[in-house]
Every structure is written in C-alpha cells, then in structure tokens.
Amino acid sequence: MNDECHEADSLENLRARVNNFVAERDWAQFHTPKNLAMAMIVEAAEVVEHFQWDSPAESATLSDERKTEIGHELADTFVYLLRIAEVCGIDLIAAANDKIDLNAKKYPADRARGSNAKYTAYQDK
Amino acid sequence: MNDECHEADSLENLRARVNNFVAERDWAQFHTPKNLAMAMIVEAAEVVEHFQWDSPAESATLSDERKTEIGHELADTFVYLLRIAEVCGIDLIAAANDKIDLNAKKYPADRARGSNAKYTAYQDK
Amino acid sequence: MNDECHEADSLENLRARVNNFVAERDWAQFHTPKNLAMAMIVEAAEVVEHFQWDSPAESATLSDERKTEIGHELADTFVYLLRIAEVCGIDLIAAANDKIDLNAKKYPADRARGSNAKYTAYQDK
Amino acid sequence: MNDECHEADSLENLRARVNNFVAERDWAQFHTPKNLAMAMIVEAAEVVEHFQWDSPAESATLSDERKTEIGHELADTFVYLLRIAEVCGIDLIAAANDKIDLNAKKYPADRARGSNAKYTAYQDK
C-alpha cells in the first residue's frame, strides 16, 4: 500500500480508533488475550441469539430494524477481534490471507463444489 | 476513499477474495445468516479454547507457534464475520464506527477510566 | 429424597463421579469458575458445530453414529456445567427449579402459546 | 433404579418438568436440535459474560448476589441441554458416564496428574 493511500485504509483507520478508545479509558490493563477471547464469544453469541428461532429463510430476510441491531452485534464482535489481534501482535489481514491460501488447498474448488453432503464432509473435522 | 486508493484497501481486498472463494465452490446456498452465525461462534470458541487453562499472564506471552495457530483461528472467525455482513447487506466498517460512537457516549472517558470495579459496572448490562 | 433412595439419584452419582475424576488428577487447581466457563462454552460450540450446516429438518433426523457423537459433546458440556456449579457452591437442580418458576411467570402458558411470532417476542430481551 | 425411588430422582423430575413446560406452551415445534444448540450456547455465553473481566481469583470468590445470578444462567444452559438430549433421544446420564469412561482411558490418573503444562498437553486436541 503506498503512503498516500495508507490513511484511506478503512481497517487501519478503525484499528487506530479502537486502540485510541481503549487508551483513553485505561482499559488495556483488562485486555489480556484470555479476557478478550471471552468478550468476543459473548458478542458472537449475541449474533447467534438474533437468529436462534428463525428458520434459515427468515434469517435471510431481515427488516431494517433487525439489520441495524445485527450490525451492532457484528461490530462488537469485530472490535474484540481487532483487540485480540492487537494485543497478540497478529496482523489480521495477513492471517486471513494465509488461512484462505490454506483453505484453498484443503477444499479444492472442483472437488468441494456444491452439494450439502460434500460440503459437510469437507467441513467436518 | 478516492478511486485510486480503493484497490489498496486491505479489507475490501479480503472481502472480495472471500466472496470469490465461496462463489467458486457454490457454497452461498449454505450461507444463510443463521448458519453463518453458528459457524462464526464455532470459530470464536476455537480462540477461547487456546486460552482456557492459561492464567491471564500466560495468555499474554505467546510462543511463535501459538501465535500462528491463534492467528488462524482469528482468521476463521473474521472470514465468517465478513460473510454474515455480506449476506445481510451490512457495511461492517460503517457499523463498527457507528457502534464506537454509541459506546463513546455510553462510557465517557472521564467516568469509565481505569478501575476494575468501574469497568465491570460499565460493562455489565 | 429419603436416604434409601439417595444412592439411586442419577445426578448425585454422576456429580460424585466427576468430582472424583478431577481429584484423582489433581485438576481442581485449574478449575476456577472463569476457566470452567470457557471450557463449557468450547464444548457447547462442539454441539453447535454438529448442526451448523444442517437444515432444521436434517438436524432432527440423526443417524446412530451422529447420535453417539452428539451424546459425547452433550456429556462434555454437562460435565463442565456440573463442575461450575460445584466450585461455585450452586445446587444445580434447585437453581433450575427456581428458574422454571420464574419463567412460568414470565411466559404464562395462555399468552405464550404457539406462534413463532409470539414466541420470538417473548424470548427476545 | 427401583420404582419406589424413581419419583425421587432429581434429574428425572426436572426433565419431566421441563418437557411439561414446553408442551403447555406448544414450543416443541421450535425445538429442533439446531435451534436448541443455538439457544444453549447463548446461555453458556451468559455464564462466560459473568466472568469475562474477573481475575481467576475474583471468579472464585462470589457474592451471594452474583451466585444467584450465575445459578440462573447455569439453569438456563442446563434446561436447553436437557431439551437437546430429549429431542435427540439421548440419555444424558448414560452419555456422561460413557464419556467419563473414555476420558479415564485418555487421561490416566498417574500420567495426567497435576502440572499445568501436562494438563494443557492432555487437554489440547
């Protein structure tokens, strides 16, 4: 990424904002990876809660109100994800690109394509 | 973000890559918000598993091997987070910035600063 | 429960067996409520993983092999649930009966009966 | 268990009470294993939330107020655990005893005893 564009990187901006938010409140002392992993799964569960009694079809047709609420739960999960990466010294974008490279080998497109059965077979450990 | 920089945005690039990965395997049919929320919390739990028996201090001093493993678990969580946002039509960066605005009002820096007790009082619902 | 029946209580027997298992391995030192809550959600996520790509109907028609696997994941969740109750000094049966009393008031049968819409309205916080 | 004692079995009584609660509200229609697994992990996350910012020592010294609250979260988790077992036709006590038999072979007491390092090595997959 060239320097002129660096400021425009949306994730970099968010990361800086989150870190600043934590620093202003002196909360880094509570942000061990262990505590943050707990906080992240609590937020992920709030996403799950939104969909727990929906049929799959209902979960795919959201009112604007639900969309806003779910956006906020995803945001909370995202913020703790960024914080774990931060305190562990992990580059989240690089880690995600590495993992996709690994997954591309594990699930070759021509073999993994399409059916539910095949998909399950690939996904299950 | 100006057009010249758009290509350089790290999250946009990752999002496109993830969507392409799914499309090549014809997996979108399984990616309802309900299913993806389940997949995301399963990955978040793999992050939790890494730290479950650690003391907070142990969780903060990671070997390179553990760091790589945790990076991959964070990556999996991140990929499903991106997919939920995608299928729900939610702009994750905008949602995160909105949520931080809300949190800044909910936890004013001068009141929320520092102590464990205060922090807990602010965090609990 | 009278004394003659006490030995026959299935949960009491299991609780004693779990506590003995932990004591024989000197694992109580790792079993803080915080650590056990993490371990329990990791096991709960393994239950979720079994069903993540299933349709609701598929999740309700299990092969014997899947039933055995799911039984083991439920068992792991249950064991950690028992351990949290144990180390916190909580009587799980009494707590469950108290909570059902509360829920019976919160969701009166005549009002909460039946429709998905009503159900969701009652369940959401 | 002999017939005279059957009524006194605490888990059997609770199981019957939970099933009755669901039947009175006609909620069984929503209780697929998939939905119940989601509901259970949402409740497990509420247990995690109680401890997320605690030190391990703080999590082990609970006020009566916290103990009651945690008891209710454990109760909710337990009720959904019972419901999953019910709709899947799994005998939870038998499954737990089977799993403990397996774990006793996997973690022999003389080898698994005591140290954090050994414990982690045994626990990690």
Coordinates of C-alpha atoms in Angstrom, one line a residue:
Chain A
M1 CA 0.0 0.0 0.0
N2 CA 1.5 3.4 -0.9
D3 CA 1.8 6.1 1.6
E4 CA -0.8 8.4 0.1
C5 CA -3.4 5.6 0.3
H6 CA -2.5 4.4 3.8
E7 CA -4.7 6.9 5.5
A8 CA -7.6 5.7 3.4
D9 CA -7.4 2.1 4.5
S10 CA -10.6 1.5 6.3
L11 CA -9.4 -1.2 8.6
E12 CA -6.3 0.7 9.6
N13 CA -8.5 3.7 10.5
L14 CA -10.8 1.5 12.6
R15 CA -8.0 -0.2 14.3
A16 CA -6.4 3.1 15.3
R17 CA -9.8 4.4 16.5
V18 CA -10.4 1.3 18.7
N19 CA -7.0 1.4 20.2
N20 CA -7.4 5.1 21.0
F21 CA -10.8 4.4 22.6
V22 CA -9.2 1.8 24.9
A23 CA -6.2 4.0 25.7
E24 CA -8.5 7.0 26.7
R25 CA -10.3 4.8 29.2
D26 CA -7.1 3.0 30.5
W27 CA -8.7 -0.3 29.7
A28 CA -5.7 -2.1 28.2
Q29 CA -4.9 -3.5 31.7
F30 CA -8.1 -5.7 31.4
H31 CA -7.4 -6.6 27.8
T32 CA -5.4 -9.9 28.1
P33 CA -6.0 -12.3 25.3
K34 CA -7.8 -14.6 27.7
N35 CA -10.3 -11.9 28.7
L36 CA -10.7 -10.6 25.2
A37 CA -11.5 -14.1 23.8
M38 CA -14.3 -14.3 26.4
A39 CA -15.6 -10.9 25.5
M40 CA -15.5 -11.8 21.8
I41 CA -17.5 -15.0 22.2
V42 CA -20.1 -13.2 24.3
E43 CA -20.6 -10.8 21.4
A44 CA -20.7 -13.6 18.9
A45 CA -23.4 -15.2 21.0
E46 CA -25.5 -12.1 20.7
V47 CA -25.3 -12.5 16.9
V48 CA -26.4 -16.2 17.4
E49 CA -29.3 -15.1 19.6
H50 CA -30.8 -12.9 16.8
F51 CA -31.2 -16.0 14.6
Q52 CA -31.9 -18.8 17.1
W53 CA -35.6 -19.3 16.5
D54 CA -35.5 -18.2 12.8
S55 CA -35.9 -20.6 10.0
P56 CA -32.9 -20.3 7.6
A57 CA -35.2 -18.4 5.2
E58 CA -36.4 -16.0 7.9
S59 CA -32.8 -15.3 8.9
A60 CA -32.2 -14.2 5.2
T61 CA -35.0 -11.6 5.0
L62 CA -34.3 -9.0 7.7
S63 CA -36.2 -5.9 8.5
D64 CA -34.2 -2.6 8.6
E65 CA -34.6 -2.6 12.4
R66 CA -33.1 -6.1 12.7
K67 CA -30.4 -5.2 10.2
T68 CA -29.3 -2.3 12.4
E69 CA -29.3 -4.4 15.6
I70 CA -27.3 -7.2 13.9
G71 CA -24.9 -4.7 12.5
H72 CA -24.2 -3.5 16.1
E73 CA -23.6 -7.0 17.3
L74 CA -21.3 -7.8 14.4
A75 CA -19.5 -4.5 15.2
D76 CA -18.9 -5.6 18.9
T77 CA -17.6 -8.9 17.7
F78 CA -15.3 -7.2 15.2
V79 CA -13.9 -4.7 17.8
Y80 CA -12.9 -7.5 20.2
L81 CA -11.4 -9.5 17.2
L82 CA -9.3 -6.4 16.4
R83 CA -8.2 -6.1 20.0
I84 CA -7.1 -9.7 20.3
A85 CA -5.1 -9.4 17.1
E86 CA -3.6 -6.1 18.5
V87 CA -2.6 -7.5 21.9
C88 CA -1.2 -10.7 20.4
G89 CA 0.7 -8.8 17.7
I90 CA -1.1 -10.6 14.9
D91 CA -1.7 -8.9 11.5
L92 CA -5.3 -9.9 10.9
I93 CA -5.4 -9.2 7.2
A94 CA -2.2 -11.2 6.7
A95 CA -3.5 -14.1 8.9
A96 CA -6.8 -14.2 6.9
N97 CA -5.0 -14.2 3.6
D98 CA -2.7 -17.1 4.8
K99 CA -5.7 -19.0 6.0
I100 CA -7.6 -18.6 2.7
D101 CA -4.5 -19.9 1.0
L102 CA -4.5 -23.0 3.2
N103 CA -8.3 -23.5 2.8
A104 CA -7.9 -23.3 -1.0
K105 CA -5.7 -26.3 -0.8
K106 CA -7.9 -28.1 1.7
Y107 CA -11.1 -27.6 -0.3
P108 CA -10.1 -27.6 -4.0
A109 CA -12.9 -25.8 -5.9
D110 CA -13.5 -28.7 -8.3
R111 CA -14.0 -31.2 -5.5
A112 CA -15.8 -29.1 -2.9
R113 CA -18.3 -27.6 -5.3
G114 CA -21.9 -27.6 -4.3
S115 CA -23.8 -30.4 -2.6
N116 CA -24.7 -30.2 1.0
A117 CA -23.3 -33.7 1.6
K118 CA -20.0 -32.9 0.1
Y119 CA -19.9 -29.6 1.9
T120 CA -20.5 -31.3 5.2
A121 CA -17.9 -33.9 4.5
Y122 CA -15.3 -31.2 3.8
Q123 CA -16.2 -29.0 6.7
D124 CA -16.4 -31.6 9.5
K125 CA -13.1 -32.4 11.1
Chain B
M1 CA -11.9 6.9 -0.2
N2 CA -10.7 8.0 -3.6
D3 CA -10.8 5.7 -6.6
E4 CA -7.0 5.3 -6.9
C5 CA -6.8 4.1 -3.3
H6 CA -9.8 1.9 -3.4
E7 CA -7.8 -1.1 -4.7
A8 CA -5.4 -0.7 -1.9
D9 CA -8.0 -1.0 0.9
S10 CA -7.0 -4.1 2.7
L11 CA -10.5 -5.1 4.0
E12 CA -12.1 -4.5 0.6
N13 CA -9.5 -6.8 -1.0
L14 CA -10.1 -9.5 1.6
R15 CA -13.9 -9.2 1.3
A16 CA -13.6 -9.7 -2.5
R17 CA -11.3 -12.7 -2.0
V18 CA -13.6 -14.4 0.5
N19 CA -16.7 -13.8 -1.7
N20 CA -14.8 -15.3 -4.7
F21 CA -13.7 -18.3 -2.7
V22 CA -17.4 -19.0 -1.8
A23 CA -18.6 -18.4 -5.3
E24 CA -16.1 -20.8 -6.8
R25 CA -17.3 -23.6 -4.5
D26 CA -21.0 -22.8 -4.9
W27 CA -21.3 -22.5 -1.1
A28 CA -23.5 -19.4 -1.0
Q29 CA -26.6 -21.8 -0.8
F30 CA -25.4 -22.8 2.7
H31 CA -24.5 -19.3 3.8
T32 CA -27.7 -18.1 5.5
P33 CA -27.2 -15.7 8.3
K34 CA -28.4 -18.4 10.7
N35 CA -25.8 -21.0 9.5
L36 CA -23.0 -18.4 9.4
A37 CA -23.7 -17.2 12.9
M38 CA -23.3 -20.8 14.1
A39 CA -20.1 -21.2 12.1
M40 CA -18.7 -17.9 13.5
I41 CA -19.3 -18.9 17.1
V42 CA -17.7 -22.3 16.5
E43 CA -14.5 -20.5 15.3
A44 CA -14.7 -18.0 18.2
A45 CA -14.8 -21.0 20.5
E46 CA -11.6 -22.3 19.0
V47 CA -10.0 -19.0 20.0
V48 CA -11.4 -19.4 23.5
E49 CA -10.0 -23.0 23.6
H50 CA -6.5 -21.7 23.1
F51 CA -6.7 -19.7 26.3
Q52 CA -9.0 -21.7 28.6
W53 CA -6.4 -23.1 31.0
D54 CA -4.0 -20.2 30.7
S55 CA -3.6 -17.7 33.5
P56 CA -4.2 -14.2 32.1
A57 CA -0.4 -13.6 32.2
E58 CA 0.3 -16.8 30.3
S59 CA -2.2 -15.8 27.7
A60 CA -0.2 -12.6 27.1
T61 CA 3.1 -14.3 26.4
L62 CA 2.7 -16.4 23.4
S63 CA 5.2 -18.6 21.6
D64 CA 5.5 -18.1 17.8
E65 CA 3.8 -21.4 17.3
R66 CA 0.8 -20.5 19.4
K67 CA 0.7 -17.0 17.8
T68 CA 0.4 -18.7 14.3
E69 CA -2.3 -21.0 15.5
I70 CA -4.3 -18.2 17.1
G71 CA -3.9 -16.1 14.0
H72 CA -5.5 -18.9 12.0
E73 CA -8.4 -19.1 14.5
L74 CA -8.9 -15.4 14.4
A75 CA -8.8 -15.5 10.6
D76 CA -11.6 -18.1 10.5
T77 CA -13.7 -16.0 12.8
F78 CA -13.0 -13.0 10.7
V79 CA -14.0 -14.7 7.4
Y80 CA -17.4 -15.7 8.8
L81 CA -17.9 -12.3 10.2
L82 CA -17.3 -10.8 6.8
R83 CA -19.7 -13.4 5.3
I84 CA -22.5 -12.6 7.7
A85 CA -22.1 -8.9 6.9
E86 CA -22.1 -9.7 3.2
V87 CA -25.2 -11.8 3.2
C88 CA -27.1 -9.3 5.5
G89 CA -26.0 -6.3 3.4
I90 CA -24.3 -4.7 6.3
D91 CA -21.2 -2.4 5.9
L92 CA -19.0 -3.7 8.7
I93 CA -16.7 -0.7 8.8
A94 CA -19.7 1.7 9.0
A95 CA -21.4 -0.4 11.6
A96 CA -18.2 -0.5 13.7
N97 CA -17.8 3.2 13.5
D98 CA -21.4 3.8 14.5
K99 CA -21.1 1.4 17.4
I100 CA -17.9 3.2 18.7
D101 CA -19.8 6.5 18.5
L102 CA -22.6 4.9 20.7
N103 CA -20.1 3.4 23.1
A104 CA -18.2 6.7 23.5
K105 CA -21.5 8.2 24.8
K106 CA -22.2 5.1 27.0
Y107 CA -18.8 5.0 28.5
P108 CA -17.5 8.6 28.8
A109 CA -13.7 8.5 29.1
D110 CA -13.6 10.6 32.3
R111 CA -16.1 8.4 34.1
A112 CA -15.1 5.0 32.8
R113 CA -11.4 5.4 33.3
G114 CA -9.4 2.7 35.0
S115 CA -10.6 0.7 37.9
N116 CA -11.7 -2.9 37.5
A117 CA -14.8 -2.2 39.6
K118 CA -15.9 0.7 37.5
Y119 CA -15.1 -1.1 34.3
T120 CA -17.2 -4.1 35.4
A121 CA -20.1 -1.8 36.4
Y122 CA -19.9 -0.1 32.9
Q123 CA -19.7 -3.4 31.0
D124 CA -22.4 -5.3 32.7
K125 CA -25.8 -4.8 31.2
Chain C
M1 CA -35.4 -37.5 49.0
N2 CA -35.2 -40.3 51.6
D3 CA -32.0 -41.9 52.5
E4 CA -32.7 -45.2 50.9
C5 CA -33.2 -43.6 47.5
H6 CA -30.3 -41.2 47.8
E7 CA -27.8 -43.6 46.3
A8 CA -30.1 -44.1 43.4
D9 CA -30.2 -40.4 42.4
S10 CA -28.6 -40.4 38.9
L11 CA -27.3 -36.8 39.1
E12 CA -25.8 -37.2 42.5
N13 CA -24.0 -40.3 41.4
L14 CA -22.6 -38.5 38.3
R15 CA -21.6 -35.5 40.3
A16 CA -19.6 -37.7 42.7
R17 CA -18.0 -39.5 39.9
V18 CA -16.9 -36.2 38.1
N19 CA -15.5 -34.8 41.4
N20 CA -13.6 -38.0 42.0
F21 CA -12.2 -37.9 38.4
V22 CA -10.9 -34.4 39.0
A23 CA -9.5 -35.1 42.4
E24 CA -7.6 -38.2 41.2
R25 CA -5.8 -36.0 38.6
D26 CA -5.3 -33.0 40.9
W27 CA -7.0 -30.8 38.4
A28 CA -9.1 -28.7 40.9
Q29 CA -6.3 -26.1 40.8
F30 CA -7.2 -25.3 37.2
H31 CA -10.9 -25.3 37.8
T32 CA -11.7 -21.7 38.6
P33 CA -15.2 -20.6 37.6
K34 CA -13.6 -18.4 34.9
N35 CA -11.7 -21.3 33.3
L36 CA -14.6 -23.7 33.6
A37 CA -17.0 -21.2 31.9
M38 CA -14.5 -21.1 29.0
A39 CA -14.3 -24.9 28.9
M40 CA -18.0 -25.3 28.9
I41 CA -18.6 -22.9 26.0
V42 CA -16.0 -24.7 24.0
E43 CA -17.9 -27.9 24.5
A44 CA -21.2 -26.2 23.7
A45 CA -19.7 -25.0 20.4
E46 CA -18.9 -28.6 19.5
V47 CA -22.6 -29.3 19.8
V48 CA -23.3 -26.3 17.6
E49 CA -20.7 -27.4 15.1
H50 CA -22.6 -30.7 14.6
F51 CA -25.6 -28.8 13.3
Q52 CA -24.2 -25.7 11.7
W53 CA -24.9 -26.7 8.0
D54 CA -27.9 -28.8 8.7
S55 CA -31.4 -27.6 7.8
P56 CA -33.6 -27.7 10.9
A57 CA -35.2 -30.9 9.5
E58 CA -31.8 -32.6 8.9
S59 CA -30.8 -31.8 12.5
A60 CA -33.9 -33.7 13.7
T61 CA -33.2 -36.9 11.9
L62 CA -29.9 -38.2 13.2
S63 CA -28.1 -41.4 12.2
D64 CA -27.0 -43.6 15.1
E65 CA -23.4 -42.5 14.5
R66 CA -24.2 -38.8 14.8
K67 CA -26.4 -39.5 17.8
T68 CA -23.4 -41.1 19.6
E69 CA -21.1 -38.2 18.7
I70 CA -23.6 -35.6 19.8
G71 CA -24.2 -37.6 23.1
H72 CA -20.5 -37.2 23.8
E73 CA -20.5 -33.5 23.1
L74 CA -23.5 -33.0 25.3
A75 CA -21.8 -35.1 28.0
D76 CA -18.7 -32.8 27.9
T77 CA -20.9 -29.7 28.2
F78 CA -22.7 -31.4 31.1
V79 CA -19.6 -32.3 33.0
Y80 CA -18.3 -28.7 32.9
L81 CA -21.7 -27.4 33.9
L82 CA -21.6 -29.7 36.9
R83 CA -18.1 -28.5 37.8
I84 CA -19.0 -24.8 37.6
A85 CA -22.0 -25.5 39.9
E86 CA -19.7 -27.5 42.2
V87 CA -16.9 -24.9 42.6
C88 CA -19.4 -22.0 42.9
G89 CA -21.4 -23.9 45.6
I90 CA -24.6 -23.8 43.5
D91 CA -27.3 -26.6 43.7
L92 CA -28.0 -27.1 40.0
I93 CA -31.3 -28.8 40.5
A94 CA -32.6 -26.2 42.9
A95 CA -31.4 -23.4 40.6
A96 CA -33.1 -25.0 37.6
N97 CA -36.4 -25.4 39.5
D98 CA -36.2 -21.7 40.7
K99 CA -35.6 -20.6 37.1
I100 CA -38.5 -22.5 35.8
D101 CA -40.7 -20.9 38.4
L102 CA -39.5 -17.5 37.2
N103 CA -40.0 -18.4 33.6
A104 CA -43.5 -19.7 34.3
K105 CA -44.4 -16.2 35.4
K106 CA -42.5 -14.5 32.6
Y107 CA -44.1 -16.6 29.9
P108 CA -47.7 -17.5 31.0
A109 CA -48.8 -20.6 29.1
D110 CA -52.0 -19.0 27.8
R111 CA -50.2 -16.0 26.4
A112 CA -47.0 -17.6 25.2
R113 CA -48.6 -20.5 23.4
G114 CA -47.7 -21.4 19.9
S115 CA -46.9 -18.9 17.1
N116 CA -43.4 -18.2 16.1
A117 CA -44.0 -14.5 16.2
K118 CA -45.3 -14.6 19.8
Y119 CA -42.5 -16.9 20.8
T120 CA -39.9 -14.6 19.4
A121 CA -41.5 -11.6 21.1
Y122 CA -41.4 -13.4 24.4
Q123 CA -37.9 -14.7 24.0
D124 CA -36.1 -11.5 22.9
K125 CA -34.9 -9.4 25.7
Chain D
M1 CA -33.3 -47.6 40.0
N2 CA -36.2 -49.3 41.7
D3 CA -39.7 -48.0 41.2
E4 CA -40.1 -46.5 44.7
C5 CA -37.1 -44.4 44.2
H6 CA -37.9 -43.4 40.6
E7 CA -40.0 -40.4 41.7
A8 CA -37.2 -39.2 43.9
D9 CA -34.6 -39.0 41.1
S10 CA -33.9 -35.3 40.9
L11 CA -32.9 -35.2 37.2
E12 CA -35.9 -37.3 36.1
N13 CA -38.2 -34.9 38.0
L14 CA -36.6 -31.8 36.4
R15 CA -36.7 -33.4 32.9
A16 CA -40.4 -34.1 33.3
R17 CA -41.0 -30.6 34.5
V18 CA -39.1 -29.0 31.5
N19 CA -40.9 -31.2 29.0
N20 CA -44.2 -30.2 30.5
F21 CA -43.3 -26.5 30.4
V22 CA -42.6 -26.8 26.7
A23 CA -45.7 -28.8 26.0
E24 CA -48.0 -26.3 27.8
R25 CA -46.7 -23.6 25.5
D26 CA -46.7 -25.6 22.3
W27 CA -43.0 -24.7 21.8
A28 CA -41.8 -28.1 20.7
Q29 CA -42.3 -27.0 17.1
F30 CA -39.4 -24.6 17.5
H31 CA -37.2 -27.1 19.4
T32 CA -35.2 -28.7 16.6
P33 CA -31.7 -29.8 17.7
K34 CA -30.2 -27.0 15.5
N35 CA -32.3 -24.2 17.2
L36 CA -31.7 -25.7 20.7
A37 CA -27.9 -25.9 20.2
M38 CA -28.0 -22.1 19.4
A39 CA -30.1 -21.4 22.4
M40 CA -27.8 -23.4 24.6
I41 CA -24.6 -21.6 23.5
V42 CA -26.4 -18.2 24.0
E43 CA -27.0 -19.2 27.6
A44 CA -23.5 -20.6 28.1
A45 CA -22.2 -17.2 26.8
E46 CA -24.2 -15.5 29.6
V47 CA -22.2 -17.6 32.1
V48 CA -19.0 -16.6 30.3
E49 CA -20.0 -12.9 30.5
H50 CA -20.2 -13.0 34.3
F51 CA -16.5 -13.9 34.5
Q52 CA -15.0 -12.1 31.5
W53 CA -13.2 -9.3 33.3
D54 CA -12.6 -11.2 36.5
S55 CA -9.2 -12.5 37.5
P56 CA -9.4 -16.2 38.1
A57 CA -9.2 -15.4 41.9
E58 CA -12.1 -13.0 41.7
S59 CA -14.2 -15.5 39.8
A60 CA -13.7 -17.9 42.7
T61 CA -15.0 -15.6 45.4
L62 CA -18.6 -14.7 44.6
S63 CA -21.0 -12.5 46.5
D64 CA -24.4 -14.1 47.2
E65 CA -26.0 -11.8 44.6
R66 CA -23.6 -13.0 41.9
K67 CA -24.0 -16.6 43.0
T68 CA -27.8 -16.3 42.4
E69 CA -27.4 -14.7 39.0
I70 CA -24.9 -17.3 37.9
G71 CA -27.2 -20.1 39.2
H72 CA -29.9 -18.8 36.9
E73 CA -27.5 -18.7 33.9
L74 CA -26.4 -22.2 34.7
A75 CA -30.0 -23.2 35.0
D76 CA -30.9 -21.9 31.5
T77 CA -27.9 -23.7 30.0
F78 CA -29.0 -26.9 31.8
V79 CA -32.6 -26.6 30.6
Y80 CA -31.5 -26.4 26.9
L81 CA -29.0 -29.2 27.4
L82 CA -31.9 -31.4 28.7
R83 CA -34.1 -30.4 25.8
I84 CA -31.4 -31.3 23.2
A85 CA -30.9 -34.7 24.8
E86 CA -34.7 -35.1 24.8
V87 CA -35.4 -34.3 21.2
C88 CA -32.3 -36.3 20.0
G89 CA -33.4 -39.3 22.1
I90 CA -30.1 -39.3 24.1
D91 CA -29.9 -40.5 27.7
L92 CA -27.8 -37.7 29.2
I93 CA -26.7 -39.6 32.3
A94 CA -25.7 -42.7 30.3
A95 CA -23.8 -40.5 27.8
A96 CA -21.9 -38.7 30.6
N97 CA -21.0 -42.0 32.2
D98 CA -19.8 -43.3 28.8
K99 CA -17.7 -40.2 28.2
I100 CA -16.1 -40.4 31.6
D101 CA -15.1 -44.0 30.9
L102 CA -13.5 -42.8 27.6
N103 CA -11.8 -39.9 29.4
A104 CA -10.4 -42.1 32.1
K105 CA -8.6 -44.1 29.4
K106 CA -7.5 -40.9 27.6
Y107 CA -6.1 -39.2 30.7
P108 CA -4.8 -41.9 33.0
A109 CA -4.6 -40.5 36.5
D110 CA -1.0 -41.3 37.1
R111 CA 0.1 -39.6 33.9
A112 CA -2.3 -36.6 33.9
R113 CA -1.8 -35.6 37.4
G114 CA -1.1 -32.1 38.3
S115 CA 1.0 -29.7 36.3
N116 CA -0.5 -27.0 34.2
A117 CA 1.8 -28.0 31.3
K118 CA 0.8 -31.6 31.4
Y119 CA -2.8 -30.7 31.8
T120 CA -2.7 -28.5 28.8
A121 CA -0.9 -31.1 26.8
Y122 CA -3.6 -33.7 27.6
Q123 CA -6.5 -31.3 27.0
D124 CA -5.5 -29.8 23.7
K125 CA -6.6 -31.9 20.7

